[in-house]
mmCIF file of C-alpha atoms in Angstrom:
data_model
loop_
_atom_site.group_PDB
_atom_site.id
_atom_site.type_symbol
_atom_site.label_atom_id
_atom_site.label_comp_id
_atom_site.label_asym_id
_atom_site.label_seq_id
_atom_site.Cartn_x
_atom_site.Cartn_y
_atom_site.Cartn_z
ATOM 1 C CA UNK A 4 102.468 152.862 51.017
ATOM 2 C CA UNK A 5 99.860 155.208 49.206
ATOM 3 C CA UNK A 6 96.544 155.258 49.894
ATOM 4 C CA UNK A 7 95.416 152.914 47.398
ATOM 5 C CA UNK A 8 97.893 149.968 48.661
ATOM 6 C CA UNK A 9 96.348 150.869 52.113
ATOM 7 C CA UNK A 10 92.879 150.620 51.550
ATOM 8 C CA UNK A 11 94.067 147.280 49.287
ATOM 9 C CA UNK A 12 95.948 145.645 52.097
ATOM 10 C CA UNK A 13 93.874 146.496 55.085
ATOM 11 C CA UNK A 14 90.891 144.422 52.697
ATOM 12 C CA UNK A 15 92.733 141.469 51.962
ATOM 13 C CA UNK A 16 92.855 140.841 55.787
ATOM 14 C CA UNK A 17 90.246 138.241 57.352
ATOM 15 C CA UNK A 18 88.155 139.972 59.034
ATOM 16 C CA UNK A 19 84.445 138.268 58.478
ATOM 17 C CA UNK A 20 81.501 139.337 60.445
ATOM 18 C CA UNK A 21 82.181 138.074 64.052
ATOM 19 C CA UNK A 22 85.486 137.832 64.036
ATOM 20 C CA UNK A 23 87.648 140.346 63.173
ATOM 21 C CA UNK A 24 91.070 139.836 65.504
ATOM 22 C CA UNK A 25 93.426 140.084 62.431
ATOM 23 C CA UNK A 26 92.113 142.818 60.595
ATOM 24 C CA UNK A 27 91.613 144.843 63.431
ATOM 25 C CA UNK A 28 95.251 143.896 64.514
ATOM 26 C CA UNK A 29 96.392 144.391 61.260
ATOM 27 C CA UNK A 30 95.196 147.967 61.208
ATOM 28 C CA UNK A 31 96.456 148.880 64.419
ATOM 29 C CA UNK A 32 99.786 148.007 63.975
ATOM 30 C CA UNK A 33 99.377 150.449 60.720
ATOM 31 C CA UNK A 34 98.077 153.330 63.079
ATOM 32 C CA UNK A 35 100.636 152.356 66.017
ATOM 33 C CA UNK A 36 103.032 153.802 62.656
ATOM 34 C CA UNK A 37 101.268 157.564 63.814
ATOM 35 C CA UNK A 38 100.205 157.420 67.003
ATOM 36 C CA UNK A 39 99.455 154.615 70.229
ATOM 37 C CA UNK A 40 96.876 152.239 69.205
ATOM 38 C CA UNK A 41 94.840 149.572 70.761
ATOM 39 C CA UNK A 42 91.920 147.417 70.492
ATOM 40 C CA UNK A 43 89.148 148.191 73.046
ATOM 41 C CA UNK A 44 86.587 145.866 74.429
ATOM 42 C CA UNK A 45 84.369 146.433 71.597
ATOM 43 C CA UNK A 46 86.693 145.248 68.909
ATOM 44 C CA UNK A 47 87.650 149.070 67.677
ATOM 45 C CA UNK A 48 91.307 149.863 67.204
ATOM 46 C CA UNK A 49 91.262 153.648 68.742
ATOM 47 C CA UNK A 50 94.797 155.518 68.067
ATOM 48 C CA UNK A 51 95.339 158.481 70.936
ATOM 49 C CA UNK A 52 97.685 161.316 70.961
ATOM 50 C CA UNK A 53 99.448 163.202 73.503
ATOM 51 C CA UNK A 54 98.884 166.788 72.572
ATOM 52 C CA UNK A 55 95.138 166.717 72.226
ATOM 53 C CA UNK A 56 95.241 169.593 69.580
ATOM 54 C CA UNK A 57 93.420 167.758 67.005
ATOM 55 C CA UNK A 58 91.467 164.984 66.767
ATOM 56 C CA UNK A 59 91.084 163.166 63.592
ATOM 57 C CA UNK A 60 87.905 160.149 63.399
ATOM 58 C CA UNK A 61 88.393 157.385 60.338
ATOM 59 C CA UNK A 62 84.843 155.572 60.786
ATOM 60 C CA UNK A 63 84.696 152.617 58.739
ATOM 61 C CA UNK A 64 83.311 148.830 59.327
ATOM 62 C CA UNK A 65 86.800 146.883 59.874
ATOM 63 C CA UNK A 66 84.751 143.429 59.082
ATOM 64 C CA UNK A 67 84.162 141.959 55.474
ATOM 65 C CA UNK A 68 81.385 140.076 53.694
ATOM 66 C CA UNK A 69 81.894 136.011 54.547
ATOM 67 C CA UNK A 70 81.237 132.702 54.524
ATOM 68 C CA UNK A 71 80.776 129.823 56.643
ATOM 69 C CA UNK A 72 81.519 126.180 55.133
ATOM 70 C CA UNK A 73 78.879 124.040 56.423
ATOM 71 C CA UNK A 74 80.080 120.961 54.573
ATOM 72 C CA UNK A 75 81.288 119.919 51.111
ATOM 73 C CA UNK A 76 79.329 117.263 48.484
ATOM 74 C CA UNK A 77 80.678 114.426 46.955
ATOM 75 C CA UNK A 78 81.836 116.076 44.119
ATOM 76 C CA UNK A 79 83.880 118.254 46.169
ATOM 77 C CA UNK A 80 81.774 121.231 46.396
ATOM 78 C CA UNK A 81 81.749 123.461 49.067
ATOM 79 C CA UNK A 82 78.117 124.073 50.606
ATOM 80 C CA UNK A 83 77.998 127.459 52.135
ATOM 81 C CA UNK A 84 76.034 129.786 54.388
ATOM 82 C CA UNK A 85 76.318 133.439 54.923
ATOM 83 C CA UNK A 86 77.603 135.385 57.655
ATOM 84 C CA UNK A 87 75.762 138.344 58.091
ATOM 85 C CA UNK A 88 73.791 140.528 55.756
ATOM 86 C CA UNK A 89 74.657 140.440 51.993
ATOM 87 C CA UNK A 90 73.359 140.338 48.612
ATOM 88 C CA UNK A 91 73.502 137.115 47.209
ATOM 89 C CA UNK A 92 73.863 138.397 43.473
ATOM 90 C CA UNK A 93 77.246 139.834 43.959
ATOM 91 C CA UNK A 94 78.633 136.279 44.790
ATOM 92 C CA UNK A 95 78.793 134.992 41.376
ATOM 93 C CA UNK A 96 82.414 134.919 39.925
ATOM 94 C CA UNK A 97 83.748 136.162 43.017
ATOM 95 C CA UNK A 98 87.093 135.209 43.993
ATOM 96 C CA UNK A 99 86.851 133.407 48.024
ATOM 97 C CA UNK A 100 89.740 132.458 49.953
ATOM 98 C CA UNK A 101 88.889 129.607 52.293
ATOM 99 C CA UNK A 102 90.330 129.912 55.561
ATOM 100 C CA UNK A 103 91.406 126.017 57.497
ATOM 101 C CA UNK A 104 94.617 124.349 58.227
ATOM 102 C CA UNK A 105 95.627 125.554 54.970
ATOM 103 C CA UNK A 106 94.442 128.379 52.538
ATOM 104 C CA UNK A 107 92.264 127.306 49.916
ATOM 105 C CA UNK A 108 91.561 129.370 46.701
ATOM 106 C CA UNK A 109 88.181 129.264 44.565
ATOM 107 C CA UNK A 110 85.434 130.994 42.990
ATOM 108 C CA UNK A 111 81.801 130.779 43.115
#
């Protein structure tokens, strides 16, 4: 995988503000590829290596911009609040994915 299906795949992961279990998962089982991983108490998947020759830090927020559906009209309409701090402009046209018993595709 080169670095642009990486960064691709590690962002299509849920992983909104809060609650980020299967990104962070996701990305540790990618490091555990290199190195031992885990998740620590904080959330942060930390990779370790024996030799302690080099050390190598990727900082990067592992969480993604979200949503919370906080009910839906009669037309059908998704009403929505967000989930942490965002820009409200970027929203329109954006492609969502709607996480419940089943995936649900959309677009603002």
């Amino acid at each position: 995988m080169d670095l642009k299906e990486l960064c691709f795949s590690l962002c299509e992961k849920a992983g909104t503000s809060g609650d980020e279990r299967l990104a962070a998962q996701y990305a540790k089982e990618l490091l555990n590829k290199y190195m031992p991983a885990k998740i620590d108490v904080s959330g942060s998947v930390v990779g370790t290596t024996n030799n302690g020759k080099i050390h190598i830090l990727l900082d990067a927020h592992i969480d993604s911009i979200g949503l919370v559906v906080r009910g839906i009209d009669e037309k059908g309409f998704l009403l929505v609040d967000r989930v942490g701090g965002m820009d409200e402009r970027i929203l329109t046209g954006a492609e969502v994915t709607v996480h419940g018993k089943e995936e649900l595709f959309g677009v603002i």
